[in-house]
Amino acid sequence: MALVIGLGTIDIRHVSVLASAQQKAETTEVKIDNFSFGPGTLTVPAGTTVTWINRDDIPHTVVSTEGVFKSKVLDTDEKFSFTFSKAGTYPYFCSIHPKMTGKVIVQ
């Protein structure tokens, strides 16, 4: 299908496919509060963006144990986001408080 505009045409088949793909992308939030990640284990489909937000009064980080992602030091209300494109299990921790751990499972 093509749409005629002025002197040119636009193939709108590709536009609708792109819009559908963008609508399927998900965003999920993990709260950092009281020296813990909540939820501690999160299961998401591939393509999901996970956003961690620090709700504690002290700084924290979000660091993959396998080096896949690493945030800067997050002060209160600061955020860090990462998009998980591949299936797998992604354990992470706070480098300032190593007993704080979490895991993202991507299907």
Short mmCIF file of C-alpha atoms in Angstrom, two decimals:
data_model
loop_
_atom_site.label_atom_id
_atom_site.label_comp_id
_atom_site.label_asym_id
_atom_site.label_seq_id
_atom_site.Cartn_x
_atom_site.Cartn_y
_atom_site.Cartn_z
CA MET A 1 0.00 0.00 0.00
CA ALA A 2 1.28 3.44 -0.85
CA LEU A 3 0.11 6.90 0.10
CA VAL A 4 0.52 9.70 -2.43
CA ILE A 5 1.60 13.01 -0.93
CA GLY A 6 2.37 15.90 -3.24
CA LEU A 7 4.88 14.62 -5.78
CA GLY A 8 6.10 11.58 -3.81
CA THR A 9 4.81 8.38 -2.27
CA ILE A 10 5.33 6.77 1.10
CA ASP A 11 5.15 3.02 1.55
CA ILE A 12 3.02 2.80 4.71
CA ARG A 13 3.48 -0.97 5.15
CA HIS A 14 6.80 -0.34 6.91
CA VAL A 15 5.37 2.43 9.07
CA SER A 16 2.67 0.16 10.55
CA VAL A 17 5.19 -2.62 11.23
CA LEU A 18 7.46 -0.18 13.07
CA ALA A 19 4.56 1.17 15.12
CA SER A 20 3.54 -2.37 16.11
CA ALA A 21 7.07 -3.23 17.23
CA GLN A 22 7.30 -0.07 19.31
CA GLN A 23 3.97 -0.78 21.02
CA LYS A 24 5.18 -4.23 22.11
CA ALA A 25 8.27 -2.87 23.90
CA GLU A 26 7.80 -2.91 27.65
CA THR A 27 9.25 -0.91 30.50
CA THR A 28 9.43 -2.25 34.04
CA GLU A 29 10.59 -0.49 37.20
CA VAL A 30 12.67 -1.87 40.07
CA LYS A 31 12.69 0.22 43.24
CA ILE A 32 15.80 0.50 45.37
CA ASP A 33 14.60 1.03 48.93
CA ASN A 34 15.66 0.03 52.44
CA PHE A 35 18.86 -1.61 51.13
CA SER A 36 17.01 -3.93 48.73
CA PHE A 37 15.88 -4.22 45.12
CA GLY A 38 12.15 -4.72 44.66
CA PRO A 39 11.22 -7.00 43.12
CA GLY A 40 14.36 -9.00 43.84
CA THR A 41 13.72 -11.32 40.91
CA LEU A 42 12.05 -9.99 37.79
CA THR A 43 10.96 -12.04 34.75
CA VAL A 44 10.46 -10.11 31.49
CA PRO A 45 10.24 -10.77 27.75
CA ALA A 46 13.22 -9.92 25.54
CA GLY A 47 13.18 -6.29 24.46
CA THR A 48 12.02 -5.00 27.84
CA THR A 49 13.65 -1.92 29.34
CA VAL A 50 14.14 -2.18 33.09
CA THR A 51 14.49 1.07 35.02
CA TRP A 52 15.93 1.06 38.53
CA ILE A 53 15.03 4.06 40.69
CA ASN A 54 16.77 4.82 43.98
CA ARG A 55 14.19 5.63 46.66
CA ASP A 56 16.72 5.33 49.50
CA ASP A 57 18.30 8.32 51.22
CA ILE A 58 21.77 6.95 50.44
CA PRO A 59 23.52 6.23 47.12
CA HIS A 60 23.42 2.84 45.39
CA THR A 61 24.58 1.28 42.11
CA VAL A 62 23.22 -1.41 39.80
CA VAL A 63 26.01 -3.64 38.45
CA SER A 64 25.69 -6.85 36.44
CA THR A 65 27.83 -9.65 37.88
CA GLU A 66 28.74 -10.57 34.28
CA GLY A 67 29.66 -7.03 33.19
CA VAL A 68 26.61 -6.59 30.93
CA PHE A 69 25.51 -3.29 32.51
CA LYS A 70 26.74 -0.87 35.17
CA SER A 71 25.10 2.27 36.50
CA LYS A 72 26.80 5.33 37.85
CA VAL A 73 26.26 6.01 41.55
CA LEU A 74 22.55 6.78 41.91
CA ASP A 75 21.54 9.38 44.46
CA THR A 76 17.98 9.63 45.81
CA ASP A 77 15.37 9.58 43.00
CA GLU A 78 17.96 9.02 40.27
CA LYS A 79 17.31 6.34 37.66
CA PHE A 80 19.25 3.87 35.54
CA SER A 81 17.75 1.97 32.59
CA PHE A 82 18.90 -1.01 30.54
CA THR A 83 17.17 -2.80 27.66
CA PHE A 84 17.44 -6.59 27.75
CA SER A 85 17.55 -7.83 24.15
CA LYS A 86 18.72 -11.43 24.73
CA ALA A 87 17.14 -14.25 26.72
CA GLY A 88 19.08 -15.28 29.82
CA THR A 89 19.52 -14.72 33.53
CA TYR A 90 21.18 -11.48 34.60
CA PRO A 91 22.20 -11.33 38.28
CA TYR A 92 23.19 -7.92 39.62
CA PHE A 93 24.24 -6.19 42.86
CA CYS A 94 25.01 -2.83 44.42
CA SER A 95 28.78 -2.26 44.35
CA ILE A 96 28.54 -0.02 47.42
CA HIS A 97 26.49 -2.59 49.40
CA PRO A 98 27.40 -6.00 47.88
CA LYS A 99 24.82 -7.89 49.97
CA MET A 100 22.13 -6.11 47.94
CA THR A 101 21.41 -8.44 45.02
CA GLY A 102 18.77 -8.96 42.38
CA LYS A 103 18.14 -10.89 39.19
CA VAL A 104 16.45 -10.25 35.85
CA ILE A 105 15.29 -13.33 33.94
CA VAL A 106 14.71 -12.59 30.25
CA GLN A 107 12.57 -15.03 28.27
#
